[in-house]
PDB file of C-alpha atoms in Angstrom:
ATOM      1  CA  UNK Z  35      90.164 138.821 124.972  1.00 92.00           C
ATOM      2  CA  UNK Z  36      92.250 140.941 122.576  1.00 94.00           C
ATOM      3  CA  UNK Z  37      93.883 139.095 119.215  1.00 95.00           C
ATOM      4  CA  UNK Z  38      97.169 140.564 117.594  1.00 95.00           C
ATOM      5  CA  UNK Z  39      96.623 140.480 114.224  1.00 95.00           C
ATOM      6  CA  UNK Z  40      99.696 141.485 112.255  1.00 95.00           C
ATOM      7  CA  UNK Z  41      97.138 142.216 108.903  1.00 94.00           C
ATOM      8  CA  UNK Z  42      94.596 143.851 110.735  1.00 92.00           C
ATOM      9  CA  UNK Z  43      95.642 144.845 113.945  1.00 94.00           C
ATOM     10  CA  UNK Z  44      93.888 144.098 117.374  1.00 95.00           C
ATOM     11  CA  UNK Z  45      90.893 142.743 117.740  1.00 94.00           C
ATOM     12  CA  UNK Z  46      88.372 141.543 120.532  1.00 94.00           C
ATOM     13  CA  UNK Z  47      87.150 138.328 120.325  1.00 94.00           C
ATOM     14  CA  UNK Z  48      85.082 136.248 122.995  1.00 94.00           C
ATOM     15  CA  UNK Z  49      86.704 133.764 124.419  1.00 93.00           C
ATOM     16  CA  UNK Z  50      83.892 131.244 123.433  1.00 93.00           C
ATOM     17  CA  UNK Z  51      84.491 131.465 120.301  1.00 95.00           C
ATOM     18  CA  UNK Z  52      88.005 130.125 119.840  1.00 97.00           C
ATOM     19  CA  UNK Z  53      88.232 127.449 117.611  1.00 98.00           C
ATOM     20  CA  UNK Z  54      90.736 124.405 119.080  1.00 98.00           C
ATOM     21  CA  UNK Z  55      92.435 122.328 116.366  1.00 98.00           C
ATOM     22  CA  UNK Z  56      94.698 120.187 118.167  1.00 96.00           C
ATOM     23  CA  UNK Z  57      96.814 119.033 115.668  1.00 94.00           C
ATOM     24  CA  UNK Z  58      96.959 122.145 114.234  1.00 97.00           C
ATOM     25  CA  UNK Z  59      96.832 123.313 110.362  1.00 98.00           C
ATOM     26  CA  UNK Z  60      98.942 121.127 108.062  1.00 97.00           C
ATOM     27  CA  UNK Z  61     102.484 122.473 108.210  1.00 96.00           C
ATOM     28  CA  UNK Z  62     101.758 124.652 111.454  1.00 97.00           C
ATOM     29  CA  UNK Z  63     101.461 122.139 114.446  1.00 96.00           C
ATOM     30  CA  UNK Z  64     102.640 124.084 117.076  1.00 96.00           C
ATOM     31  CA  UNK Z  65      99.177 126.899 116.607  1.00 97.00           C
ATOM     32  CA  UNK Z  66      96.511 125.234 117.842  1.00 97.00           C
ATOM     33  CA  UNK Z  67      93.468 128.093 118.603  1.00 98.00           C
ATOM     34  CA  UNK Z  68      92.019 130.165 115.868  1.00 98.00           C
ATOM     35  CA  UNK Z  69      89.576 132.513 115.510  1.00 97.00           C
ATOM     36  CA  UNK Z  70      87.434 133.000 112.777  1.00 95.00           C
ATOM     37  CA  UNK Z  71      87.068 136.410 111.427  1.00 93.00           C
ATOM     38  CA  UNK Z  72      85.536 138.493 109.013  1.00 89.00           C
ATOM     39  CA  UNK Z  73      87.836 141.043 106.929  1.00 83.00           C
ATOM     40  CA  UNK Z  74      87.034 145.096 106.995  1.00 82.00           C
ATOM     41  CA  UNK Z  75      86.012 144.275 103.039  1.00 79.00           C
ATOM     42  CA  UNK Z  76      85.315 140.490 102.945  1.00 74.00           C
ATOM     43  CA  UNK Z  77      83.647 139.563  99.458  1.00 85.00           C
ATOM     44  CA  UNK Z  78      83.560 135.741 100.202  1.00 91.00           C
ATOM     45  CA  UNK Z  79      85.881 135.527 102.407  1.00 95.00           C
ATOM     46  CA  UNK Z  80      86.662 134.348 106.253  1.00 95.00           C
ATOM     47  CA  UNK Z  81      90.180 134.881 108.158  1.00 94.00           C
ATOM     48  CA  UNK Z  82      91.374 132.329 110.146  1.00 97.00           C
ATOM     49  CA  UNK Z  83      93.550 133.667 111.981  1.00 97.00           C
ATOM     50  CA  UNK Z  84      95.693 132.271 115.577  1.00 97.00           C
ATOM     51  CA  UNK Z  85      95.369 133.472 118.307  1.00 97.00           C
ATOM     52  CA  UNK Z  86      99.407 132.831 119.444  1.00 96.00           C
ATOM     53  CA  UNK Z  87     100.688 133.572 116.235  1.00 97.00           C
ATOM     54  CA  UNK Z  88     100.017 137.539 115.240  1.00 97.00           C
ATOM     55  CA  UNK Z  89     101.425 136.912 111.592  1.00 97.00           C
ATOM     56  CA  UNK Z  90      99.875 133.032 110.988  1.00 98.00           C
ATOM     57  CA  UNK Z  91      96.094 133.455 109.347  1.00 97.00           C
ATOM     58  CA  UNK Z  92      94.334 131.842 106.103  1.00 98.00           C
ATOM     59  CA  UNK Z  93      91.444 133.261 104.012  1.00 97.00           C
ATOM     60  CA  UNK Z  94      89.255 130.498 103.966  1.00 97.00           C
ATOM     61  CA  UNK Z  95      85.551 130.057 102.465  1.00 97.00           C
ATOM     62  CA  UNK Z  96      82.396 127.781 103.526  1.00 96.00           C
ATOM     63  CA  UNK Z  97      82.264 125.032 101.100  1.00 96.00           C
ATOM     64  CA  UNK Z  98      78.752 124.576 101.138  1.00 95.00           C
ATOM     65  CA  UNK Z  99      78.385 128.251 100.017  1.00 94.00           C
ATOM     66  CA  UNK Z 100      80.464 128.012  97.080  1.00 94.00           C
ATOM     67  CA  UNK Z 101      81.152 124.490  96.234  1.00 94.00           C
ATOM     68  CA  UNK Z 102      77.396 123.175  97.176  1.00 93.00           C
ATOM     69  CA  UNK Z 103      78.019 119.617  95.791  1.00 93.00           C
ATOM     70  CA  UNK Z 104      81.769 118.950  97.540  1.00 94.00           C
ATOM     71  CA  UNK Z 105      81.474 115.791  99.673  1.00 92.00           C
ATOM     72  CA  UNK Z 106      83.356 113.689 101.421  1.00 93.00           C
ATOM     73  CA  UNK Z 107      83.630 110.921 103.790  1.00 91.00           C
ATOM     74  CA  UNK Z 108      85.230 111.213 107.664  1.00 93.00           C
ATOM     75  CA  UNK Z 109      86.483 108.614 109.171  1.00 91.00           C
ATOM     76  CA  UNK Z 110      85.343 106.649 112.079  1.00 89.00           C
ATOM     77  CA  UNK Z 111      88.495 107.840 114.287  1.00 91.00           C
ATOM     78  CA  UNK Z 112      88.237 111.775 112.189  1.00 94.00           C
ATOM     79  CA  UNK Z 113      84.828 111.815 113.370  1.00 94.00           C
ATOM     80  CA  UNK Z 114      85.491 110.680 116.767  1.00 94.00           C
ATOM     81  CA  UNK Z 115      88.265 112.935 117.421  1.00 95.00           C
ATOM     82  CA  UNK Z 116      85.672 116.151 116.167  1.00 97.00           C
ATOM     83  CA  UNK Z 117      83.263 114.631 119.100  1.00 97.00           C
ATOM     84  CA  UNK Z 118      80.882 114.767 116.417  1.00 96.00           C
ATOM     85  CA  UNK Z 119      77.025 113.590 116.949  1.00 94.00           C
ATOM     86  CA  UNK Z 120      74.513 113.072 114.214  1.00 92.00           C
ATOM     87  CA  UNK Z 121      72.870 116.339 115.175  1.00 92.00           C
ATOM     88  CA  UNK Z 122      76.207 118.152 114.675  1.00 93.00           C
ATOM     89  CA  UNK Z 123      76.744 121.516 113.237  1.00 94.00           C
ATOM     90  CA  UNK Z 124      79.906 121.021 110.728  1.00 96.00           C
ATOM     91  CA  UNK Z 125      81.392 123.291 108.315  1.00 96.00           C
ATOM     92  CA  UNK Z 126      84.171 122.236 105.824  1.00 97.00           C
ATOM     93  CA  UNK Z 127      86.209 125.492 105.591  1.00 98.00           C
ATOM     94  CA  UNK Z 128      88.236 125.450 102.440  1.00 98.00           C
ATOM     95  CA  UNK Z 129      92.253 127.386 102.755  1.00 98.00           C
ATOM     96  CA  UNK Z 130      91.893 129.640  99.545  1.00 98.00           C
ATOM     97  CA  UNK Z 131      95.418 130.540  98.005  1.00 98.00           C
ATOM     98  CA  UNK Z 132      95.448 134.629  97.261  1.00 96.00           C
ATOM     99  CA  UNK Z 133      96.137 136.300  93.684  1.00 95.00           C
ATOM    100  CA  UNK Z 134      96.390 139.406  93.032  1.00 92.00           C
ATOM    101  CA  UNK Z 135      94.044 138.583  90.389  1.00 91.00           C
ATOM    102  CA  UNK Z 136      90.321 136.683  91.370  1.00 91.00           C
ATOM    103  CA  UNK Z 137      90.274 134.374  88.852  1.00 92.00           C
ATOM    104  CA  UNK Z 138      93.833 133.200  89.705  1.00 94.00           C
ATOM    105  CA  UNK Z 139      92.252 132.177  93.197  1.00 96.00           C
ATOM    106  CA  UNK Z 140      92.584 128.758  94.208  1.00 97.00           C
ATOM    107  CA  UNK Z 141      91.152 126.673  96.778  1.00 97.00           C
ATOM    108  CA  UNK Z 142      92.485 123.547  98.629  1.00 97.00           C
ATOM    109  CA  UNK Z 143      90.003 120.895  98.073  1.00 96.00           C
ATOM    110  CA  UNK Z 144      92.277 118.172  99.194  1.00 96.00           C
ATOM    111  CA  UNK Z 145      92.752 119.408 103.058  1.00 96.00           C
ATOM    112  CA  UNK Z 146      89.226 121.054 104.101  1.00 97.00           C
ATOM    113  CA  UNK Z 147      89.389 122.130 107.277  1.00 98.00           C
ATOM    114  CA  UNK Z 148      86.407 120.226 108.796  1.00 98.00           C
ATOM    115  CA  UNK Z 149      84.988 122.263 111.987  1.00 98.00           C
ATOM    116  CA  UNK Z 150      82.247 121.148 114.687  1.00 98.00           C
ATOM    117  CA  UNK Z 151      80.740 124.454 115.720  1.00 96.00           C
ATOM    118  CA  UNK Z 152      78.849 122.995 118.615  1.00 96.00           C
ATOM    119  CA  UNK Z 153      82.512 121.863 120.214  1.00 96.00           C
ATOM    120  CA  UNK Z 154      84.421 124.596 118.464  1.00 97.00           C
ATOM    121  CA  UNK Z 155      86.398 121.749 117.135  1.00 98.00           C
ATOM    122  CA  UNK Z 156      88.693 121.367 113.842  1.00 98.00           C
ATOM    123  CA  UNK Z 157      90.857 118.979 112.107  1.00 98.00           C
ATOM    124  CA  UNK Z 158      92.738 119.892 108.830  1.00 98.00           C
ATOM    125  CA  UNK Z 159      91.671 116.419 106.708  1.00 96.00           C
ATOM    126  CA  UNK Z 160      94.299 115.440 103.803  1.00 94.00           C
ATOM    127  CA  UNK Z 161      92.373 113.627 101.449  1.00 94.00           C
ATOM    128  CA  UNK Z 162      93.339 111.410  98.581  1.00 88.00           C
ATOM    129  CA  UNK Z 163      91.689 110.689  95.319  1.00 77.00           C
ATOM    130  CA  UNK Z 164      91.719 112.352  91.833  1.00 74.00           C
ATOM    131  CA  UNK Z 165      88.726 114.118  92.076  1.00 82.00           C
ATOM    132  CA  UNK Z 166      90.289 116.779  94.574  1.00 89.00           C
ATOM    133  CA  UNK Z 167      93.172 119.400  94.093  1.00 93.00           C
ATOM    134  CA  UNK Z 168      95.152 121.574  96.134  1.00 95.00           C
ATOM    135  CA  UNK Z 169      94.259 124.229  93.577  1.00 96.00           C
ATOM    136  CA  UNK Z 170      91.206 123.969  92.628  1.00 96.00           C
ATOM    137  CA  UNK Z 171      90.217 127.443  91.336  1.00 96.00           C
ATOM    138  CA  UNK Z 172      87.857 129.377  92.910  1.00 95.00           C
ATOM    139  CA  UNK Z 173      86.213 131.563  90.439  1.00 91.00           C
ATOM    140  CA  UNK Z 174      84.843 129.362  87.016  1.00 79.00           C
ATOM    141  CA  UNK Z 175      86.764 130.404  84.629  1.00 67.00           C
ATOM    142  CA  UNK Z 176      83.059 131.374  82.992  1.00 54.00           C
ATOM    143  CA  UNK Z 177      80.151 132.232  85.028  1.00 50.00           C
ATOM    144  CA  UNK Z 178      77.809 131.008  82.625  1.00 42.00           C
ATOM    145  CA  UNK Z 179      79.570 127.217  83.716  1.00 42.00           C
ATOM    146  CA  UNK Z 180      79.062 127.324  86.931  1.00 45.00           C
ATOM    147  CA  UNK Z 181      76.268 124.502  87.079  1.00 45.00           C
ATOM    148  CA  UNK Z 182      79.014 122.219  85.960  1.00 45.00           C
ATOM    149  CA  UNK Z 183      81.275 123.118  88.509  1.00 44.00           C
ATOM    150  CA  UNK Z 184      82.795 119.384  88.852  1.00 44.00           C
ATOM    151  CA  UNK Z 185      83.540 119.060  86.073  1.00 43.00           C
ATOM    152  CA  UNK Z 186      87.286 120.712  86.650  1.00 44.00           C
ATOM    153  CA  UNK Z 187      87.840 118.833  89.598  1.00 41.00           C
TER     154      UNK Z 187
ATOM    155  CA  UNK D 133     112.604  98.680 108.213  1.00 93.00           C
ATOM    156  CA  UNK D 134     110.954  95.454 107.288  1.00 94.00           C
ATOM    157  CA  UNK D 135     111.923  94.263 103.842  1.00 96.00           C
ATOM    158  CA  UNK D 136     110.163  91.980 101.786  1.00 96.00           C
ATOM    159  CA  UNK D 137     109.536  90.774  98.183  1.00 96.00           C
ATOM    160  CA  UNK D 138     106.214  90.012  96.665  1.00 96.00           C
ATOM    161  CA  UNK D 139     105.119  89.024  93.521  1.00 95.00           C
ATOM    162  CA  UNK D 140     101.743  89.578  91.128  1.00 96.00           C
ATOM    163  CA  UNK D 141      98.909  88.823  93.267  1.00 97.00           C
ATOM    164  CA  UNK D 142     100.303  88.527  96.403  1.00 97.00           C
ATOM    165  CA  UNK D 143      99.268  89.639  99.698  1.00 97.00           C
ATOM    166  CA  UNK D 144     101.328  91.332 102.780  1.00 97.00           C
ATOM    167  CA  UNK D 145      98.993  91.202 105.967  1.00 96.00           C
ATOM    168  CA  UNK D 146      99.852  93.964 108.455  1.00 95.00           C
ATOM    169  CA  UNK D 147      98.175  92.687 111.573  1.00 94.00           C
ATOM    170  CA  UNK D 148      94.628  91.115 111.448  1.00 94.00           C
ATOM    171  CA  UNK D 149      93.117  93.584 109.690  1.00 94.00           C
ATOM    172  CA  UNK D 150      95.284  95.428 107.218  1.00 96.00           C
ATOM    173  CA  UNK D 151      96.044  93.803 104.031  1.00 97.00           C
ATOM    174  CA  UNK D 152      97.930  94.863 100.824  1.00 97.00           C
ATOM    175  CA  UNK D 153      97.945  93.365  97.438  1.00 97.00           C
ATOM    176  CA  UNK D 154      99.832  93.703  94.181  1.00 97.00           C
ATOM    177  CA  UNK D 155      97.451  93.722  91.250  1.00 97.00           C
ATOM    178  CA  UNK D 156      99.456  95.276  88.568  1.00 97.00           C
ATOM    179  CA  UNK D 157     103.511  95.799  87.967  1.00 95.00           C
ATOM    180  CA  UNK D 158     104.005  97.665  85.088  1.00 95.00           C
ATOM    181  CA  UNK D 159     107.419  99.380  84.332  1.00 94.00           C
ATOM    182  CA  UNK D 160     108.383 101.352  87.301  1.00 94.00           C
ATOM    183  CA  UNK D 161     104.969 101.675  88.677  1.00 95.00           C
ATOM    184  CA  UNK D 162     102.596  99.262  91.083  1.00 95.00           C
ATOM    185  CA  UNK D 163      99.352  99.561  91.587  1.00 96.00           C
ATOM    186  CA  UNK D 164      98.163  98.202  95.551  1.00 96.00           C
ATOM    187  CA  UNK D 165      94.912  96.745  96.549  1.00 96.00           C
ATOM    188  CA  UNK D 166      94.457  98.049 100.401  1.00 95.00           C
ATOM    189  CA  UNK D 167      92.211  96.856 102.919  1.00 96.00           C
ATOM    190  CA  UNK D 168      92.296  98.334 106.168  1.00 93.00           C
ATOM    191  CA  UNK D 169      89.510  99.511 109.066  1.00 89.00           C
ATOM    192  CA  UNK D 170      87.339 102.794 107.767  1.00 82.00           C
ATOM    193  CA  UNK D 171      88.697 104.074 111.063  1.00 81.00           C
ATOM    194  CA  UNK D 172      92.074 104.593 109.074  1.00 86.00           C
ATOM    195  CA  UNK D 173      92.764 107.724 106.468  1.00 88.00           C
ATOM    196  CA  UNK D 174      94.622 106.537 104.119  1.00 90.00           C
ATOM    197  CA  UNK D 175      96.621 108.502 101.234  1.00 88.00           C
ATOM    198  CA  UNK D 176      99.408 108.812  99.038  1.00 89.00           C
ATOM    199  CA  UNK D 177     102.532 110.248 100.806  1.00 90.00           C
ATOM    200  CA  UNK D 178     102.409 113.437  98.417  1.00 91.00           C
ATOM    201  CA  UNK D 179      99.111 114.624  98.567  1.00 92.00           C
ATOM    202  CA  UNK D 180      99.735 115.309 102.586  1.00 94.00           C
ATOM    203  CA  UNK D 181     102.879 117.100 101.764  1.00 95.00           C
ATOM    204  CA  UNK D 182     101.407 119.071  98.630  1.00 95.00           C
ATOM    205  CA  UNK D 183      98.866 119.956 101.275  1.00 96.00           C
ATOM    206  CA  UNK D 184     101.349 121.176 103.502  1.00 97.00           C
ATOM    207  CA  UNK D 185     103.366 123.166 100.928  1.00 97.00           C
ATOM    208  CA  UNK D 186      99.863 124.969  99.608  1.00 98.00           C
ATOM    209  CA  UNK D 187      98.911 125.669 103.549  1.00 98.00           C
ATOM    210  CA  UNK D 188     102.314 127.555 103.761  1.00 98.00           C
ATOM    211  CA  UNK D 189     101.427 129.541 100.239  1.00 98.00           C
ATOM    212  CA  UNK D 190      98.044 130.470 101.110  1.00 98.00           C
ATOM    213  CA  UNK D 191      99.500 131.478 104.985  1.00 98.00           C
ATOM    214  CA  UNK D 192     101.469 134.048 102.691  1.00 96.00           C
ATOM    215  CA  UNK D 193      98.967 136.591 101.999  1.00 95.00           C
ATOM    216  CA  UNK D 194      98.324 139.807 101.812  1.00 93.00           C
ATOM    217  CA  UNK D 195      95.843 142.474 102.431  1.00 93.00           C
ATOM    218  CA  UNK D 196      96.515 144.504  99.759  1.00 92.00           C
ATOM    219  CA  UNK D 197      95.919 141.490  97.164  1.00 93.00           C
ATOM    220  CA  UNK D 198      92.655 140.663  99.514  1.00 93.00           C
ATOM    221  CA  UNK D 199      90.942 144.522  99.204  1.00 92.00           C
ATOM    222  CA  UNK D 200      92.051 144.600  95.345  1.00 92.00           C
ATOM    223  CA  UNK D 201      90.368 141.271  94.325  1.00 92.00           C
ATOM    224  CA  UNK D 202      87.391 142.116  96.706  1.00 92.00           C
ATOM    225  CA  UNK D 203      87.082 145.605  95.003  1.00 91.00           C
ATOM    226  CA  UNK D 204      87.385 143.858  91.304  1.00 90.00           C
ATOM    227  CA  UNK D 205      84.694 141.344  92.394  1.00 87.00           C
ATOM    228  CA  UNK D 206      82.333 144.137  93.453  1.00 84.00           C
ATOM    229  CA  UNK D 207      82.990 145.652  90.092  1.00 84.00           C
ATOM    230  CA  UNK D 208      82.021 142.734  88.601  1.00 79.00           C
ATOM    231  CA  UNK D 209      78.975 141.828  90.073  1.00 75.00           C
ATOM    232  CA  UNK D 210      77.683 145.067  89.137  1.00 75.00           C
ATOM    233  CA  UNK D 211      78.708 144.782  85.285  1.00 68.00           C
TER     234      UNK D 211
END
């Protein structure tokens, strides 16, 4: 099926791989399916971007990739509602704020976007607790730190 | 809305298996004890709504900051 994009114009996606995310993002209930994307020039980055809304799309990034040791707990009715199983595929996408500069980048640690690949399944998650921030940023402000990533949180 | 009073240690059961308590009153700020089912998320009012507010930021973006930060990051990595 074709995708209007308003950033990057149409583009084909197979209808299997719509991702549903019922109560949609945090602020956006009414868009519920998303595809997941990759930019012409991604660096790091993913584009989640609706499928009913040409103009509605996030740059997100795979936790695990950047932010190995990020954890947290679902839920018994979170993980129900992802119809996850033990054997699961799950990725915790993280919404990354843009800058015009990289190491003004943030990322929103405190709403992952938690996504069952097997079901094609996501839930934005709003968690609490003062190890997490809504800007958390992205690039260490050192490279030579970045073993001791959590220590910013 | 229900209304109710409590005092330093006391407990306000909502049904069987939620309860709250008031450990600490100090100036204008209390600090709750809550016990409720792990089925249930819970969180500060804010944090959902700072979520919210940072969802509509990042939803903001454009490609022209996306291809100049990807560009300076290439840079980078090659010194």
């Amino acid at each position: 099926m074709l995708v209007q994009t308003s950033r990057f114009g149409e583009q084909e996606v197979e209808t299997d791989k719509i991702i549903y995310i019922p109560g949609g993002i945090v602020g956006f209930p009414t868009e519920t399916r998303y595809v997941l994307l990759t930019p012409p020039k991604p660096g790091p980055f993913l584009w989640l971007q609706s499928v009913g809304n040409a103009s509605l799309a996030f740059l997100v990034v795979d936790s695990k990739d950047h932010f190995p040791e990020y954890r947290f707990s679902l839920t018994e009715e979170e993980y129900l509602s992802l119809e996850l199983a033990p054997a699961s595929e799950v990725i915790s996408l993280l919404v990354v704020t843009m800058a015009p500069e990289p190491h003004e980048i943030t990322v929103n640690l405190q709403g992952p976007i938690v996504l069952n690949v097997d079901r094609m399944l996501a839930r934005q998650i709003v968690l609490d607790g003062t190890e997490f921030s809504v800007r958390h940023p992205f690039l260490e402000p050192s490279r030579k730190k970045s073993a001791d990533s959590r220590k910013n949180f | 809305m229900l209304v109710l009073s409590r005092k330093l240690g006391e407990i306000i059961a909502i049904g069987d298996r939620i309860s709250v308590t008031v450990l600490e009153v100090k100036d204008n700020k209390v600090r709750l004890g809550i016990e409720a089912p792990k089925e249930m998320r819970i969180y500060r009012q804010e944090i959902h709504l700072k979520v919210q507010q940072e969802n509509a930021k990042a939803a903001g973006w454009n490609v022209g900051d996306l291809e100049n930060v990807v560009n300076l990051m290439d840079s980078e990595r090659k010194g």
